[in-house]
Amino acid sequence: MARKQFDLIVFDWDGTLMDSTSTIVKCIQAAAKDLGLPVPNREAASHVIGLSLPQAMQKAVPDLDEKYYAKMVERYRFHYLTKDHELDLFDGVREMLSDLSQQGYLLAVATGKSRVGLNRAMNVADLFSFFDATRCADETFSKPHPAMLQELTRELGQDMARTVMIGDTTHDLQMAINAGAAGVAVHYGAHPVHELNALNPVFSAPSVSSLHAWLNERA
């Protein structure tokens, strides 16, 4: 029997597993509005998804006094925590994770969310049992720094060359490049397809079902 191509599959969370992009954009915009700051448009707000919250706020509304970014993070969290219990996984995600787990893959998450935020989201989605390890932006360097993937492979005793990072943003794909892992893009999240494909992912998935099928072909 042919050996599968990957041993460790690492997923981004928002916009890859959880259908949360539009909610995050609206919460970033609401945070800026609350403070009377320039409100970023949808493109600017969606482009920072995947970064750590402080870094995301700095890039969404640049050139402000530092004091405003902490306040924006606070207001963002206020708005997001009123809505996150309403968010759903993309169709087919639970079935895909269950199937991959049963096939013996190691599964992990690398996310710009905080540890508290990821634990809350995983608890609401009831996905804790599927993942062997997770890494959050408040525990290490933010994407696209390779640290999350380096730490996950080290923790799980895996080879980076047999690891694939799956995400909806250029931050995810650039992190994979920086770490020496394969990168897979999904089209249904925050960043436009042409920006994702410019980073030459090994596969570009228009849907969860196509991603699931492609991963099964590598089993």
mmCIF file of N, CA and C in Angstrom, residues 4-6 9 11 16-17 90-105 107 130 164 166-167 184-188 203-219:
data_model
loop_
_atom_site.group_PDB
_atom_site.id
_atom_site.type_symbol
_atom_site.label_atom_id
_atom_site.label_comp_id
_atom_site.label_asym_id
_atom_site.label_seq_id
_atom_site.Cartn_x
_atom_site.Cartn_y
_atom_site.Cartn_z
ATOM 1 N N LYS A 4 0.761 7.446 2.594
ATOM 2 C CA LYS A 4 0.081 8.726 2.398
ATOM 3 C C LYS A 4 1.097 9.862 2.352
ATOM 4 N N GLN A 5 0.686 10.955 1.712
ATOM 5 C CA GLN A 5 1.612 12.070 1.464
ATOM 6 C C GLN A 5 1.893 12.891 2.718
ATOM 7 N N PHE A 6 0.883 13.036 3.577
ATOM 8 C CA PHE A 6 1.024 13.845 4.790
ATOM 9 C C PHE A 6 0.700 13.018 6.031
ATOM 10 N N ILE A 9 -1.974 17.309 9.450
ATOM 11 C CA ILE A 9 -2.781 18.297 8.745
ATOM 12 C C ILE A 9 -3.120 19.409 9.727
ATOM 13 N N PHE A 11 -4.975 23.043 10.349
ATOM 14 C CA PHE A 11 -6.022 23.918 9.832
ATOM 15 C C PHE A 11 -5.967 25.276 10.507
ATOM 16 N N THR A 16 -11.826 29.026 7.568
ATOM 17 C CA THR A 16 -11.385 27.736 7.030
ATOM 18 C C THR A 16 -12.267 26.605 7.568
ATOM 19 N N LEU A 17 -12.427 26.563 8.879
ATOM 20 C CA LEU A 17 -13.339 25.601 9.495
ATOM 21 C C LEU A 17 -14.642 26.264 9.932
ATOM 22 N N PHE A 90 -18.461 25.472 8.538
ATOM 23 C CA PHE A 90 -18.846 25.306 7.145
ATOM 24 C C PHE A 90 -19.420 23.903 6.948
ATOM 25 N N ASP A 91 -20.348 23.784 6.024
ATOM 26 C CA ASP A 91 -20.942 22.484 5.724
ATOM 27 C C ASP A 91 -19.858 21.483 5.348
ATOM 28 N N GLY A 92 -19.893 20.324 5.971
ATOM 29 C CA GLY A 92 -18.958 19.251 5.653
ATOM 30 C C GLY A 92 -17.717 19.211 6.511
ATOM 31 N N VAL A 93 -17.496 20.234 7.336
ATOM 32 C CA VAL A 93 -16.274 20.274 8.146
ATOM 33 C C VAL A 93 -16.236 19.143 9.166
ATOM 34 N N ARG A 94 -17.316 18.963 9.901
ATOM 35 C CA ARG A 94 -17.316 17.927 10.941
ATOM 36 C C ARG A 94 -17.079 16.543 10.333
ATOM 37 N N GLU A 95 -17.736 16.284 9.228
ATOM 38 C CA GLU A 95 -17.579 14.986 8.566
ATOM 39 C C GLU A 95 -16.153 14.801 8.056
ATOM 40 N N MET A 96 -15.560 15.863 7.511
ATOM 41 C CA MET A 96 -14.184 15.795 7.030
ATOM 42 C C MET A 96 -13.217 15.498 8.170
ATOM 43 N N LEU A 97 -13.355 16.210 9.276
ATOM 44 C CA LEU A 97 -12.451 15.998 10.411
ATOM 45 C C LEU A 97 -12.594 14.598 10.978
ATOM 46 N N SER A 98 -13.815 14.120 11.073
ATOM 47 C CA SER A 98 -14.056 12.769 11.583
ATOM 48 C C SER A 98 -13.392 11.732 10.683
ATOM 49 N N ASP A 99 -13.548 11.896 9.382
ATOM 50 C CA ASP A 99 -12.972 10.959 8.426
ATOM 51 C C ASP A 99 -11.451 10.972 8.485
ATOM 52 N N LEU A 100 -10.859 12.163 8.502
ATOM 53 C CA LEU A 100 -9.399 12.259 8.539
ATOM 54 C C LEU A 100 -8.835 11.674 9.828
ATOM 55 N N SER A 101 -9.525 11.917 10.940
ATOM 56 C CA SER A 101 -9.091 11.363 12.217
ATOM 57 C C SER A 101 -9.133 9.839 12.188
ATOM 58 N N GLN A 102 -10.186 9.286 11.615
ATOM 59 C CA GLN A 102 -10.321 7.834 11.539
ATOM 60 C C GLN A 102 -9.280 7.204 10.628
ATOM 61 N N GLN A 103 -8.797 7.993 9.651
ATOM 62 C CA GLN A 103 -7.751 7.491 8.759
ATOM 63 C C GLN A 103 -6.368 7.513 9.406
ATOM 64 N N GLY A 104 -6.275 8.092 10.590
ATOM 65 C CA GLY A 104 -5.012 8.081 11.313
ATOM 66 C C GLY A 104 -4.157 9.316 11.150
ATOM 67 N N TYR A 105 -4.683 10.360 10.487
ATOM 68 C CA TYR A 105 -3.937 11.614 10.415
ATOM 69 C C TYR A 105 -3.865 12.269 11.788
ATOM 70 N N LEU A 107 -4.202 15.797 13.512
ATOM 71 C CA LEU A 107 -4.877 17.035 13.146
ATOM 72 C C LEU A 107 -4.543 18.117 14.165
ATOM 73 N N PHE A 130 -11.220 16.036 18.091
ATOM 74 C CA PHE A 130 -10.609 15.755 16.795
ATOM 75 C C PHE A 130 -9.150 16.189 16.713
ATOM 76 N N VAL A 164 0.992 19.625 6.180
ATOM 77 C CA VAL A 164 0.292 20.547 5.286
ATOM 78 C C VAL A 164 -0.501 21.544 6.119
ATOM 79 N N ILE A 166 -3.516 24.327 5.980
ATOM 80 C CA ILE A 166 -4.696 24.658 5.186
ATOM 81 C C ILE A 166 -5.319 25.941 5.724
ATOM 82 N N GLY A 167 -5.483 26.938 4.838
ATOM 83 C CA GLY A 167 -6.051 28.193 5.316
ATOM 84 C C GLY A 167 -6.659 29.030 4.215
ATOM 85 N N VAL A 184 -2.145 24.665 1.465
ATOM 86 C CA VAL A 184 -3.380 24.485 0.702
ATOM 87 C C VAL A 184 -4.280 25.685 0.964
ATOM 88 N N ALA A 185 -4.821 26.254 -0.093
ATOM 89 C CA ALA A 185 -5.709 27.417 0.019
ATOM 90 C C ALA A 185 -7.160 26.979 -0.071
ATOM 91 N N VAL A 186 -8.034 27.653 0.680
ATOM 92 C CA VAL A 186 -9.475 27.482 0.502
ATOM 93 C C VAL A 186 -10.054 28.817 0.045
ATOM 94 N N HIS A 187 -11.028 28.747 -0.848
ATOM 95 C CA HIS A 187 -11.525 29.937 -1.537
ATOM 96 C C HIS A 187 -12.690 30.638 -0.847
ATOM 97 N N TYR A 188 -13.211 30.046 0.213
ATOM 98 C CA TYR A 188 -14.492 30.513 0.767
ATOM 99 C C TYR A 188 -14.318 31.366 2.021
ATOM 100 N N PHE A 203 -2.612 22.919 -3.558
ATOM 101 C CA PHE A 203 -3.992 22.732 -4.001
ATOM 102 C C PHE A 203 -4.782 23.958 -3.591
ATOM 103 N N SER A 204 -5.797 24.270 -4.388
ATOM 104 C CA SER A 204 -6.644 25.424 -4.116
ATOM 105 C C SER A 204 -8.091 24.930 -4.150
ATOM 106 N N ALA A 205 -8.754 24.936 -2.998
ATOM 107 C CA ALA A 205 -10.044 24.270 -2.848
ATOM 108 C C ALA A 205 -11.204 25.259 -2.889
ATOM 109 N N PRO A 206 -12.139 25.076 -3.815
ATOM 110 C CA PRO A 206 -13.300 25.965 -3.864
ATOM 111 C C PRO A 206 -14.357 25.656 -2.821
ATOM 112 N N SER A 207 -14.261 24.504 -2.157
ATOM 113 C CA SER A 207 -15.275 24.094 -1.187
ATOM 114 C C SER A 207 -14.678 23.108 -0.195
ATOM 115 N N VAL A 208 -15.387 22.892 0.904
ATOM 116 C CA VAL A 208 -14.953 21.889 1.884
ATOM 117 C C VAL A 208 -14.967 20.502 1.259
ATOM 118 N N SER A 209 -15.977 20.227 0.463
ATOM 119 C CA SER A 209 -16.075 18.892 -0.142
ATOM 120 C C SER A 209 -14.902 18.619 -1.080
ATOM 121 N N SER A 210 -14.472 19.636 -1.835
ATOM 122 C CA SER A 210 -13.326 19.430 -2.728
ATOM 123 C C SER A 210 -12.035 19.276 -1.924
ATOM 124 N N LEU A 211 -11.914 19.999 -0.811
ATOM 125 C CA LEU A 211 -10.759 19.839 0.077
ATOM 126 C C LEU A 211 -10.725 18.430 0.654
ATOM 127 N N HIS A 212 -11.858 17.969 1.127
ATOM 128 C CA HIS A 212 -11.968 16.621 1.700
ATOM 129 C C HIS A 212 -11.566 15.576 0.667
ATOM 130 N N ALA A 213 -12.071 15.715 -0.552
ATOM 131 C CA ALA A 213 -11.758 14.752 -1.611
ATOM 132 C C ALA A 213 -10.267 14.760 -1.936
ATOM 133 N N TRP A 214 -9.669 15.963 -1.993
ATOM 134 C CA TRP A 214 -8.240 16.048 -2.311
ATOM 135 C C TRP A 214 -7.404 15.392 -1.220
ATOM 136 N N LEU A 215 -7.754 15.623 0.033
ATOM 137 C CA LEU A 215 -7.013 14.996 1.130
ATOM 138 C C LEU A 215 -7.164 13.478 1.099
ATOM 139 N N ASN A 216 -8.351 12.999 0.762
ATOM 140 C CA ASN A 216 -8.560 11.556 0.679
ATOM 141 C C ASN A 216 -7.698 10.926 -0.417
ATOM 142 N N GLU A 217 -7.450 11.661 -1.482
ATOM 143 C CA GLU A 217 -6.609 11.149 -2.557
ATOM 144 C C GLU A 217 -5.163 10.965 -2.108
ATOM 145 N N ARG A 218 -4.798 11.662 -1.014
ATOM 146 C CA ARG A 218 -3.430 11.571 -0.505
ATOM 147 C C ARG A 218 -3.292 10.546 0.615
ATOM 148 N N ALA A 219 -4.375 9.862 0.944
ATOM 149 C CA ALA A 219 -4.339 8.844 2.014
ATOM 150 C C ALA A 219 -3.658 7.574 1.516
#
